[in-house]
Short mmCIF file of C-alpha atoms in Angstrom, two decimals:
data_model
loop_
_atom_site.label_atom_id
_atom_site.label_comp_id
_atom_site.label_asym_id
_atom_site.label_seq_id
_atom_site.Cartn_x
_atom_site.Cartn_y
_atom_site.Cartn_z
CA MET A 1 -14.31 -17.84 23.32
CA ASP A 2 -15.76 -20.00 26.06
CA THR A 3 -18.09 -22.57 24.52
CA ASP A 4 -20.08 -22.88 27.78
CA PHE A 5 -21.42 -19.37 27.31
CA PRO A 6 -24.97 -19.48 25.92
CA LEU A 7 -24.41 -20.04 22.20
CA ALA A 8 -27.32 -17.96 20.94
CA PHE A 9 -26.21 -14.94 22.96
CA GLN A 10 -22.60 -15.51 21.97
CA LYS A 11 -23.50 -15.60 18.27
CA GLU A 12 -25.21 -12.22 18.44
CA LEU A 13 -22.04 -10.70 19.90
CA THR A 14 -19.72 -12.25 17.32
CA CYS A 15 -18.33 -10.42 14.28
CA VAL A 16 -18.85 -12.53 11.14
CA ILE A 17 -15.63 -11.15 9.67
CA CYS A 18 -13.14 -12.06 12.42
CA LEU A 19 -15.34 -14.57 14.36
CA ASN A 20 -14.43 -12.93 17.67
CA TYR A 21 -16.38 -10.86 20.15
CA LEU A 22 -17.29 -7.49 18.64
CA VAL A 23 -14.71 -4.77 19.25
CA ASP A 24 -15.92 -1.17 18.97
CA PRO A 25 -19.14 -2.47 17.33
CA VAL A 26 -20.91 -0.50 14.59
CA THR A 27 -24.23 -1.23 12.89
CA ILE A 28 -24.82 -0.43 9.19
CA GLY A 29 -28.05 0.28 7.31
CA CYS A 30 -29.14 -3.34 6.81
CA GLY A 31 -28.98 -3.94 10.58
CA HIS A 32 -25.88 -6.15 10.72
CA SER A 33 -23.11 -5.28 13.16
CA PHE A 34 -19.35 -5.67 12.90
CA CYS A 35 -16.14 -4.65 14.59
CA ARG A 36 -15.30 -1.16 13.38
CA PRO A 37 -11.71 -2.19 12.51
CA CYS A 38 -12.92 -5.28 10.62
CA LEU A 39 -15.42 -3.26 8.58
CA CYS A 40 -12.85 -0.53 7.86
CA LEU A 41 -10.40 -3.10 6.50
CA SER A 42 -13.13 -4.99 4.64
CA TRP A 43 -14.43 -1.85 2.92
CA GLU A 44 -11.07 -0.17 2.35
CA GLY A 45 -10.80 0.92 -1.25
CA ASP A 46 -14.42 -0.04 -2.04
CA ARG A 47 -16.47 2.60 -3.79
CA ASN A 48 -19.89 3.61 -2.57
CA PRO A 49 -22.00 1.65 -2.20
CA ALA A 50 -20.03 -1.09 -0.47
CA ASN A 51 -21.69 -4.42 0.27
CA CYS A 52 -22.55 -5.79 3.71
CA PRO A 53 -20.14 -8.67 4.52
CA ALA A 54 -23.05 -10.63 6.04
CA CYS A 55 -25.96 -10.25 3.59
CA GLY A 56 -24.39 -8.49 0.60
CA GLU A 57 -26.85 -5.59 0.66
CA PRO A 58 -25.36 -2.33 -0.71
CA SER A 59 -24.58 0.30 1.92
CA HIS A 60 -23.76 3.95 1.28
CA GLN A 61 -22.84 4.48 4.93
CA LYS A 62 -19.16 4.94 5.66
CA ASP A 63 -19.35 7.31 8.61
CA PHE A 64 -19.82 4.55 11.18
CA LYS A 65 -21.61 5.30 14.44
CA PRO A 66 -20.83 3.14 17.50
CA ASN A 67 -23.48 0.75 18.81
CA ILE A 68 -23.30 1.48 22.55
CA PHE A 69 -25.87 -1.19 23.43
CA LEU A 70 -23.86 -3.96 21.75
CA LYS A 71 -20.64 -2.63 23.25
CA ASN A 72 -22.12 -2.89 26.75
CA LEU A 73 -23.35 -6.44 26.08
CA VAL A 74 -19.90 -7.48 24.86
CA THR A 75 -18.38 -6.02 28.04
CA ILE A 76 -20.78 -8.12 30.13
CA ALA A 77 -19.91 -11.22 28.09
CA ARG A 78 -16.19 -10.61 28.50
CA LYS A 79 -16.62 -10.22 32.25
CA ALA A 80 -18.52 -13.51 32.41
CA CYS A 81 -15.72 -15.26 30.51
CA LEU A 82 -13.09 -13.63 32.71
CA TRP A 83 -14.76 -14.71 35.96
CA GLN A 84 -15.27 -18.22 34.66
CA PHE A 85 -11.53 -18.34 33.91
CA LEU A 86 -10.53 -16.83 37.27
CA SER A 87 -12.82 -19.19 39.19
CA SER A 88 -11.01 -22.27 37.89
CA GLU A 89 -8.89 -24.17 40.39
CA LYS A 90 -5.72 -23.25 38.51
CA GLN A 91 -6.32 -19.55 39.22
CA ILE A 92 -6.96 -19.97 42.97
CA CYS A 93 -4.04 -18.69 45.06
CA GLY A 94 -2.30 -21.71 46.58
CA THR A 95 -1.22 -19.70 49.63
CA HIS A 96 -4.38 -17.79 50.53
CA ARG A 97 -7.03 -19.81 48.64
CA GLU A 98 -8.42 -16.62 47.09
CA ILE A 99 -9.25 -15.84 43.47
CA LYS A 100 -6.43 -14.05 41.65
CA LYS A 101 -8.28 -10.86 40.77
CA MET A 102 -5.28 -8.53 40.61
CA PHE A 103 -2.76 -8.03 37.81
CA CYS A 104 0.87 -7.14 38.57
CA ASP A 105 2.13 -4.97 35.73
CA THR A 106 5.75 -5.41 36.79
CA ASP A 107 6.04 -9.17 36.36
CA LYS A 108 2.81 -9.69 34.33
CA SER A 109 1.36 -12.14 36.86
CA LEU A 110 -2.07 -12.69 38.42
CA LEU A 111 -2.32 -12.20 42.19
CA CYS A 112 -4.91 -12.44 44.89
CA SER A 113 -5.52 -9.30 46.91
CA LEU A 114 -3.37 -10.52 49.82
CA CYS A 115 -0.43 -11.38 47.56
CA SER A 116 -0.62 -7.99 45.87
CA ASP A 117 -0.27 -6.35 49.28
CA SER A 118 2.62 -8.54 50.29
CA GLU A 119 6.16 -7.26 50.76
CA LYS A 120 7.23 -8.86 47.45
CA HIS A 121 4.63 -7.01 45.36
CA ARG A 122 3.81 -3.94 47.45
CA ALA A 123 6.10 -1.66 45.46
CA HIS A 124 4.81 -2.98 42.12
CA LYS A 125 2.07 -1.42 40.05
CA HIS A 126 -1.01 -3.61 40.17
CA CYS A 127 -4.73 -3.19 39.50
CA PRO A 128 -7.98 -5.20 39.22
CA ILE A 129 -7.85 -7.39 36.09
CA GLU A 130 -11.38 -6.52 34.99
CA GLY A 131 -10.88 -2.75 34.90
CA ALA A 132 -7.30 -2.91 33.63
CA ALA A 133 -8.22 -5.01 30.59
CA GLU A 134 -11.06 -2.70 29.55
CA GLU A 135 -8.86 0.35 30.02
CA CYS A 136 -6.12 -1.18 27.85
CA ARG A 137 -8.62 -2.15 25.17
CA GLU A 138 -9.97 1.42 25.06
CA LYS A 139 -6.42 2.79 24.71
CA LEU A 140 -5.77 0.38 21.88
CA LEU A 141 -8.99 1.39 20.12
CA LYS A 142 -8.19 5.08 20.49
CA ARG A 143 -4.76 4.49 18.96
CA MET A 144 -6.36 2.46 16.15
CA ARG A 145 -8.71 5.33 15.26
CA ILE A 146 -5.73 7.68 14.99
CA LEU A 147 -3.85 5.07 12.98
CA TRP A 148 -6.79 4.59 10.61
CA GLU A 149 -6.95 8.33 9.96
CA LYS A 150 -3.24 8.24 9.09
CA ILE A 151 -3.79 5.24 6.81
CA GLN A 152 -6.44 7.20 4.92
CA GLU A 153 -4.29 10.33 4.82
CA ASN A 154 -1.35 8.35 3.46
CA GLN A 155 -3.60 6.72 0.84
CA ARG A 156 -4.83 10.12 -0.32
CA ASN A 157 -1.25 11.32 -0.58
CA LEU A 158 -0.33 8.13 -2.45
CA ASN A 159 -3.16 8.72 -4.95
CA GLU A 160 -2.12 12.34 -5.34
CA GLU A 161 1.51 11.39 -5.98
CA ARG A 162 0.48 8.77 -8.53
CA LYS A 163 -1.62 11.35 -10.34
CA ARG A 164 1.21 13.89 -10.34
CA ILE A 165 3.65 11.35 -11.74
CA THR A 166 1.18 10.70 -14.56
CA LEU A 167 0.58 14.39 -15.24
CA TRP A 168 4.12 15.67 -14.79
CA ARG A 169 5.69 14.48 -18.04
CA GLY A 170 2.74 15.70 -20.10
CA TYR A 171 2.78 19.04 -18.31
CA VAL A 172 6.47 19.62 -19.06
CA TYR A 173 5.93 18.62 -22.71
CA VAL A 174 3.02 21.07 -23.11
CA ARG A 175 5.00 23.88 -21.47
CA ALA A 176 7.82 23.25 -23.93
CA LEU A 177 5.41 23.53 -26.89
CA MET A 178 3.82 26.63 -25.39
CA THR A 179 7.26 28.23 -24.87
CA ARG A 180 8.36 27.51 -28.46
CA ASP A 181 5.10 28.97 -29.77
CA GLU A 182 5.60 32.15 -27.76
CA TYR A 183 9.18 32.63 -28.98
CA ARG A 184 7.98 32.36 -32.59
CA LYS A 185 6.09 35.61 -31.97
CA GLN A 186 9.29 37.32 -30.73
CA HIS A 187 12.33 38.55 -32.68
CA PRO A 188 14.55 35.76 -34.14
CA VAL A 189 17.49 37.20 -32.17
CA LEU A 190 16.02 35.49 -29.09
CA HIS A 191 16.71 31.99 -30.49
CA LYS A 192 19.58 31.46 -28.02
CA GLU A 193 17.38 32.56 -25.11
CA GLU A 194 14.68 30.12 -26.24
CA LYS A 195 17.21 27.28 -26.24
CA GLN A 196 18.40 28.19 -22.71
CA HIS A 197 14.79 28.47 -21.53
CA LEU A 198 13.97 24.95 -22.75
CA GLU A 199 17.21 23.54 -21.32
CA ARG A 200 16.26 24.87 -17.87
CA LEU A 201 12.82 23.34 -18.24
CA TYR A 202 14.16 19.88 -19.10
CA LYS A 203 16.79 20.07 -16.35
CA ALA A 204 14.07 20.82 -13.78
CA HIS A 205 12.09 17.86 -15.12
CA LYS A 206 15.05 15.51 -14.69
CA GLU A 207 15.49 16.69 -11.09
CA ILE A 208 11.84 16.61 -10.05
CA PHE A 209 10.63 13.40 -11.68
CA PRO A 210 12.88 11.08 -9.57
CA GLN A 211 11.69 12.96 -6.45
CA LEU A 212 8.10 12.15 -7.35
CA ARG A 213 8.89 8.47 -7.87
CA ARG A 214 10.87 8.25 -4.62
CA SER A 215 8.05 9.98 -2.75
CA TRP A 216 5.52 7.48 -4.13
CA ILE A 217 7.71 4.54 -3.03
CA ASP A 218 8.08 6.04 0.48
CA LYS A 219 4.31 6.36 0.83
CA TYR A 220 3.72 2.85 -0.46
CA GLN A 221 6.13 1.45 2.14
CA LYS A 222 4.50 3.59 4.83
CA LYS A 223 1.13 2.16 3.83
CA LYS A 224 2.40 -1.37 4.52
CA HIS A 225 3.84 -0.41 7.92
CA LEU A 226 0.69 1.41 9.00
CA LYS A 227 -1.55 -1.47 7.91
CA GLU A 228 0.62 -4.06 9.68
CA MET A 229 0.52 -2.08 12.93
CA TYR A 230 -3.24 -1.58 12.63
CA GLN A 231 -3.80 -5.31 12.23
CA GLU A 232 -1.48 -6.05 15.16
CA LEU A 233 -3.47 -3.69 17.39
CA MET A 234 -6.70 -5.29 16.20
CA GLU A 235 -5.44 -8.78 17.06
CA MET A 236 -4.43 -7.52 20.50
CA CYS A 237 -7.93 -6.11 21.10
CA HIS A 238 -9.49 -9.50 20.34
CA LYS A 239 -7.44 -11.34 22.95
CA PRO A 240 -9.10 -12.48 26.24
CA ASP A 241 -8.56 -10.05 29.11
CA VAL A 242 -5.73 -11.91 30.84
CA GLU A 243 -3.82 -12.56 27.60
CA LEU A 244 -4.30 -8.92 26.62
CA LEU A 245 -2.67 -7.69 29.82
CA GLN A 246 0.16 -10.21 29.69
CA ASP A 247 0.99 -9.72 25.99
CA LEU A 248 0.55 -5.95 25.73
CA GLY A 249 4.29 -5.30 25.95
CA ASP A 250 5.58 -2.26 24.03
CA ILE A 251 2.90 -2.21 21.34
CA MET A 252 1.74 1.30 22.28
CA THR A 253 5.28 2.66 22.01
CA ARG A 254 5.83 0.91 18.67
CA SER A 255 2.51 2.18 17.31
CA GLU A 256 3.44 5.72 18.32
CA SER A 257 6.71 5.33 16.47
CA VAL A 258 4.91 4.20 13.30
CA LEU A 259 2.75 7.34 13.41
CA LEU A 260 5.79 9.59 13.32
CA SER A 261 7.36 10.92 10.12
CA MET A 262 4.39 10.63 7.81
CA PRO A 263 5.79 11.18 4.28
CA GLN A 264 4.24 14.23 2.64
CA PRO A 265 3.52 14.74 -1.07
CA VAL A 266 6.11 16.42 -3.23
CA ASN A 267 4.86 19.78 -4.48
CA PRO A 268 6.73 20.20 -7.77
CA GLU A 269 7.13 23.77 -8.88
CA LEU A 270 8.82 25.12 -11.98
CA THR A 271 10.49 28.51 -11.81
CA ALA A 272 8.89 31.07 -14.10
CA GLY A 273 11.40 31.66 -16.90
CA PRO A 274 11.42 35.23 -18.27
CA ILE A 275 10.78 35.83 -21.97
CA THR A 276 12.45 39.00 -23.15
CA GLY A 277 9.98 41.55 -24.53
CA LEU A 278 6.87 39.53 -23.64
CA VAL A 279 5.10 42.19 -21.55
CA HIS A 280 6.37 45.00 -23.80
CA ARG A 281 4.86 43.30 -26.88
CA LEU A 282 1.48 42.80 -25.22
CA ASN A 283 1.35 46.34 -23.80
CA ARG A 284 0.63 47.49 -27.36
CA PHE A 285 -2.86 46.02 -26.84
CA ARG A 286 -3.32 47.50 -23.35
CA VAL A 287 -6.91 48.41 -22.41
CA GLU A 288 -8.32 49.86 -19.20
CA ILE A 289 -10.85 47.62 -17.51
CA SER A 290 -13.55 48.86 -15.15
CA PHE A 291 -15.44 46.30 -13.12
CA ASP A 292 -19.14 46.37 -12.26
CA TYR A 293 -21.76 43.91 -11.05
CA GLU A 294 -20.00 43.06 -7.79
CA VAL A 295 -21.66 40.19 -5.95
CA SER A 296 -20.92 38.48 -2.66
CA ASN A 297 -19.66 34.94 -2.14
CA HIS A 298 -23.23 33.85 -1.27
CA ILE A 299 -24.05 33.69 -4.98
CA ILE A 300 -20.80 32.33 -6.46
CA ARG A 301 -18.97 29.48 -4.73
CA LEU A 302 -15.96 29.18 -7.01
CA PHE A 303 -13.37 28.14 -4.44
CA ASP A 304 -15.75 25.71 -2.77
CA ASP A 305 -16.28 24.12 -6.20
CA VAL A 306 -12.52 23.99 -6.84
CA ARG A 307 -11.72 22.43 -3.48
CA SER A 308 -14.49 19.90 -3.96
CA TRP A 309 -13.04 19.02 -7.37
CA MET A 310 -9.58 18.66 -5.86
CA SER A 311 -11.02 16.53 -3.06
CA ARG A 312 -12.57 14.11 -5.54
CA ALA A 313 -9.43 14.02 -7.64
CA ASP A 314 -6.71 13.93 -4.98
CA ARG A 315 -8.27 13.51 -1.57
CA GLU A 316 -11.28 11.26 -1.82
CA GLY A 317 -13.03 10.88 1.49
CA ARG A 318 -11.42 13.96 3.02
CA SER A 319 -13.71 16.40 4.78
CA LEU A 320 -13.28 19.97 3.56
CA ASN A 321 -12.87 22.91 5.87
CA SER A 322 -12.47 25.97 3.71
CA ASP A 323 -12.12 28.37 6.69
CA ARG A 324 -12.47 31.03 4.10
CA PRO A 325 -12.72 34.84 4.26
CA ASP A 326 -15.36 36.84 2.42
CA TYR A 327 -15.09 36.80 -1.35
CA PHE A 328 -16.46 39.08 -4.01
CA ALA A 329 -16.82 38.70 -7.76
CA ALA A 330 -16.86 41.41 -10.42
CA TRP A 331 -17.40 41.45 -14.18
CA GLY A 332 -15.99 43.93 -16.68
CA ALA A 333 -18.29 46.76 -17.69
CA ARG A 334 -17.70 45.97 -21.37
CA ASP A 335 -17.41 42.75 -23.34
CA PHE A 336 -15.02 41.79 -26.14
CA SER A 337 -15.79 39.89 -29.34
CA SER A 338 -12.87 40.70 -31.67
CA GLY A 339 -9.32 42.03 -31.78
CA LYS A 340 -6.51 41.77 -29.23
CA HIS A 341 -6.77 43.08 -25.67
CA TYR A 342 -4.41 43.04 -22.70
CA TRP A 343 -4.91 44.10 -19.08
CA GLU A 344 -3.31 43.50 -15.68
CA LEU A 345 -4.73 42.86 -12.22
CA ASP A 346 -2.98 43.00 -8.83
CA VAL A 347 -3.33 39.81 -6.73
CA ASP A 348 -0.55 40.42 -4.18
CA ASP A 349 -2.70 40.63 -1.04
CA SER A 350 -5.30 38.06 -2.06
CA TRP A 351 -5.94 34.90 -0.07
CA ASP A 352 -7.52 33.04 -3.00
CA TRP A 353 -8.14 34.57 -6.39
CA ALA A 354 -9.35 33.88 -9.91
CA LEU A 355 -9.19 36.03 -13.02
CA GLY A 356 -9.82 35.72 -16.72
CA VAL A 357 -12.86 35.99 -18.97
CA CYS A 358 -16.34 34.48 -19.10
CA LYS A 359 -19.37 34.39 -21.37
CA ASP A 360 -22.34 36.64 -20.63
CA SER A 361 -24.69 33.68 -20.53
CA TRP A 362 -22.71 32.22 -17.65
CA ILE A 363 -23.15 35.48 -15.71
CA ARG A 364 -26.93 35.14 -16.00
CA LYS A 365 -27.19 31.49 -15.01
CA ASN A 366 -24.52 31.45 -12.27
CA GLY A 367 -23.84 27.74 -12.75
CA THR A 368 -20.92 25.81 -11.33
CA MET A 369 -17.73 27.29 -12.70
CA ILE A 370 -15.40 24.33 -12.87
CA THR A 371 -17.51 22.34 -15.35
CA SER A 372 -18.59 25.30 -17.48
CA LYS A 373 -17.10 25.71 -20.97
CA ASP A 374 -18.04 29.39 -20.89
CA ILE A 375 -15.14 30.56 -18.71
CA PHE A 376 -11.34 30.79 -19.07
CA LEU A 377 -9.86 31.41 -15.65
CA LEU A 378 -6.52 31.22 -13.87
CA ILE A 379 -7.28 30.17 -10.28
CA CYS A 380 -5.07 30.26 -7.19
CA VAL A 381 -6.25 28.40 -4.06
CA LYS A 382 -4.51 27.66 -0.78
CA VAL A 383 -4.47 23.96 0.12
CA ASP A 384 -2.89 23.03 3.45
CA HIS A 385 0.33 25.09 3.44
CA HIS A 386 0.72 25.40 -0.31
CA PHE A 387 -0.84 27.45 -3.08
CA ARG A 388 -2.12 25.61 -6.14
CA LEU A 389 -2.64 27.12 -9.58
CA LEU A 390 -5.31 25.75 -11.90
CA THR A 391 -7.04 26.76 -15.13
CA THR A 392 -10.59 26.01 -16.25
CA SER A 393 -12.01 24.71 -19.55
CA PRO A 394 -11.01 22.03 -18.67
CA MET A 395 -9.76 22.01 -15.08
CA VAL A 396 -5.98 21.54 -15.20
CA PRO A 397 -3.51 21.78 -12.29
CA HIS A 398 -0.32 23.76 -12.97
CA TYR A 399 3.11 23.23 -11.46
CA ILE A 400 4.52 26.72 -11.80
CA GLU A 401 5.40 29.21 -9.08
CA LYS A 402 2.62 31.44 -7.77
CA PRO A 403 2.75 34.94 -9.32
CA LEU A 404 3.20 37.86 -6.95
CA GLY A 405 2.00 41.34 -7.75
CA ARG A 406 0.33 41.75 -11.12
CA VAL A 407 -1.07 39.09 -13.44
CA GLY A 408 -1.61 39.90 -17.09
CA VAL A 409 -4.52 38.64 -19.20
CA PHE A 410 -4.16 38.63 -22.98
CA LEU A 411 -7.25 38.07 -25.10
CA ASP A 412 -6.52 37.23 -28.75
CA PHE A 413 -9.59 36.73 -30.94
CA GLU A 414 -7.48 36.38 -34.08
CA SER A 415 -6.04 33.08 -32.83
CA GLY A 416 -8.94 32.31 -30.47
CA SER A 417 -6.72 32.11 -27.38
CA VAL A 418 -6.43 33.45 -23.82
CA SER A 419 -3.05 33.80 -22.07
CA PHE A 420 -1.98 34.56 -18.48
CA LEU A 421 1.32 36.28 -17.60
CA ASN A 422 3.44 36.67 -14.49
CA VAL A 423 4.17 40.37 -15.02
CA ALA A 424 6.95 40.68 -12.40
CA LYS A 425 8.86 37.77 -14.00
CA SER A 426 7.89 38.65 -17.61
CA SER A 427 6.97 34.98 -17.97
CA LEU A 428 4.12 32.99 -19.45
CA ILE A 429 1.94 31.13 -16.93
CA TRP A 430 -0.43 29.51 -19.41
CA SER A 431 -1.79 29.97 -22.91
CA TYR A 432 -4.87 28.20 -24.23
CA PRO A 433 -4.49 26.44 -27.59
CA ALA A 434 -5.51 28.37 -30.70
CA GLY A 435 -9.21 28.02 -31.45
CA SER A 436 -10.27 27.69 -27.80
CA LEU A 437 -12.20 30.98 -27.80
CA ASN A 438 -14.95 31.67 -30.35
CA PHE A 439 -17.58 33.72 -28.49
CA PRO A 440 -17.84 37.19 -26.84
CA VAL A 441 -16.52 37.36 -23.27
CA ARG A 442 -16.25 39.73 -20.34
CA PRO A 443 -13.31 40.18 -17.96
CA PHE A 444 -13.88 38.46 -14.62
CA PHE A 445 -12.20 38.85 -11.22
CA TYR A 446 -12.92 36.93 -8.02
CA THR A 447 -10.93 37.37 -4.86
CA GLY A 448 -10.79 37.13 -1.10
CA HIS A 449 -8.53 38.96 1.36
CA ARG A 450 -7.03 37.84 4.64
#
C-alpha cells in the first residue's frame, strides 16, 4: 500500500486479518469489516457463535452480506494508488511523454495510448489498466466463491465418509448377530445356509471397507488442493492493479482444473441375503390392516425432520431443498398390545416412505418423529441421487439395498421386538433388539408419490 495515502482513511479500508485493502468486504454484527475470503478462512470449522477477529465478540452470522459502500471506497483508493504509480516518471512513455494507461495482454507491458495504436501493438489485445484490473479482480472473486462452495461440499463429504467408516464395522457386526438370531428361529437344516449367508456378509465388508478408507483419503487430498488454490486466488486479488495484470498468468485455467473431478462419497450397500422360509414362517401371523385417520403433510413433517437430522449429522451448513411431493399419513384402525402380528405394505411407486408402528399418545401430540421413543419406523428418503434407509428409536442409518415391492412388518410382543422384511428377497432388513417394545402400538404408514 502507498504510505502517502491518508493513513486514517487507509486504516478504515484495511482488513485486520491480512493487512491489505479489503477485498469483497463484508460487515458482521459487531460492526467490524473484513475481506470475505479472510473471514471464511478464519471462521472455517468454527462452531456458532464464532468470534470477531478484531474485538472477539461472538457472532452467529455466517451468511455474509457484501458491504457495497466499503467496496466502492476501496475501488476509489485503489484508483488513487494506481494513478500515483502511473504518474511517476518511470511510467511516462519515453517516446511520446504520455502516461502509460494501457495494458498489453500479449506481452504484459504498460503502454501509452499512442504506443498501443502503433504497428507493433495494433494486433495485440490491450485495454485501459484501471478497468482491466477491476474486471480481473471480479473474475477472481467469482471463481473464489465457487471454489469456497466446493471446499464446503468436500468437507461435508469428508465428514460423512469419516462417520461411515466409524459406523460400518459396527453395522456389519450387528447384522451378523441379527442374522444368527433369525436362523435360530428356523429349522436346524439351514445351518449351512446360515454359514454361507455370514460368509457373504464378511466378504462384502472386506471389499467395501478399503473403498471407504480410500475415498476418505481422496477427499482429504482434494481438501488440501482446493484450499491451496483458494489462498493463491486470494493473494492474487490483494496485489496492486499493475502486478495483478502482469502476474495473472494461467491461474484461472488452473483453478478450473482443480474444480473438476470432485470426489464423491462412497454409498456402501449390502445385498439383501435371502433366508429360506422367513416370509412363510411369519405368514402364520398374518393380519389384515385397514388404515384410517389420514392427514396431509401440513401436520406431519417426517421427511423434513429426517433430512434436517441428516443435514446436522452429515452435511452441516448445507441448505435443504426438499422439492417434495404431497405426502399423507395414515394410522391403523386397530391397535395391538399382545401376541404376534405380521402385515405387508407396497412401497414400489413411492418417492419417500415410512412404515412401522407408533404409540397412540404420539398420534395425539404430533411431536417430532425422529426424537420420539414412541415410534418404530423404517424410513426411506431420497438424498441427491441415492435412497437412504433409516430406522427410528434411535435414528440409525442402514447400508442395505432399498426394498422394491412389498415390505413386511412383524410385531412380536412376546420378545418385545419389531422387524422389517424385504418380501421380494425373503430377507431381513432390520430387527429391533428384544425388549424394545413394551407398550400398545398402531400400524403407521407415511408416503409420497412422484
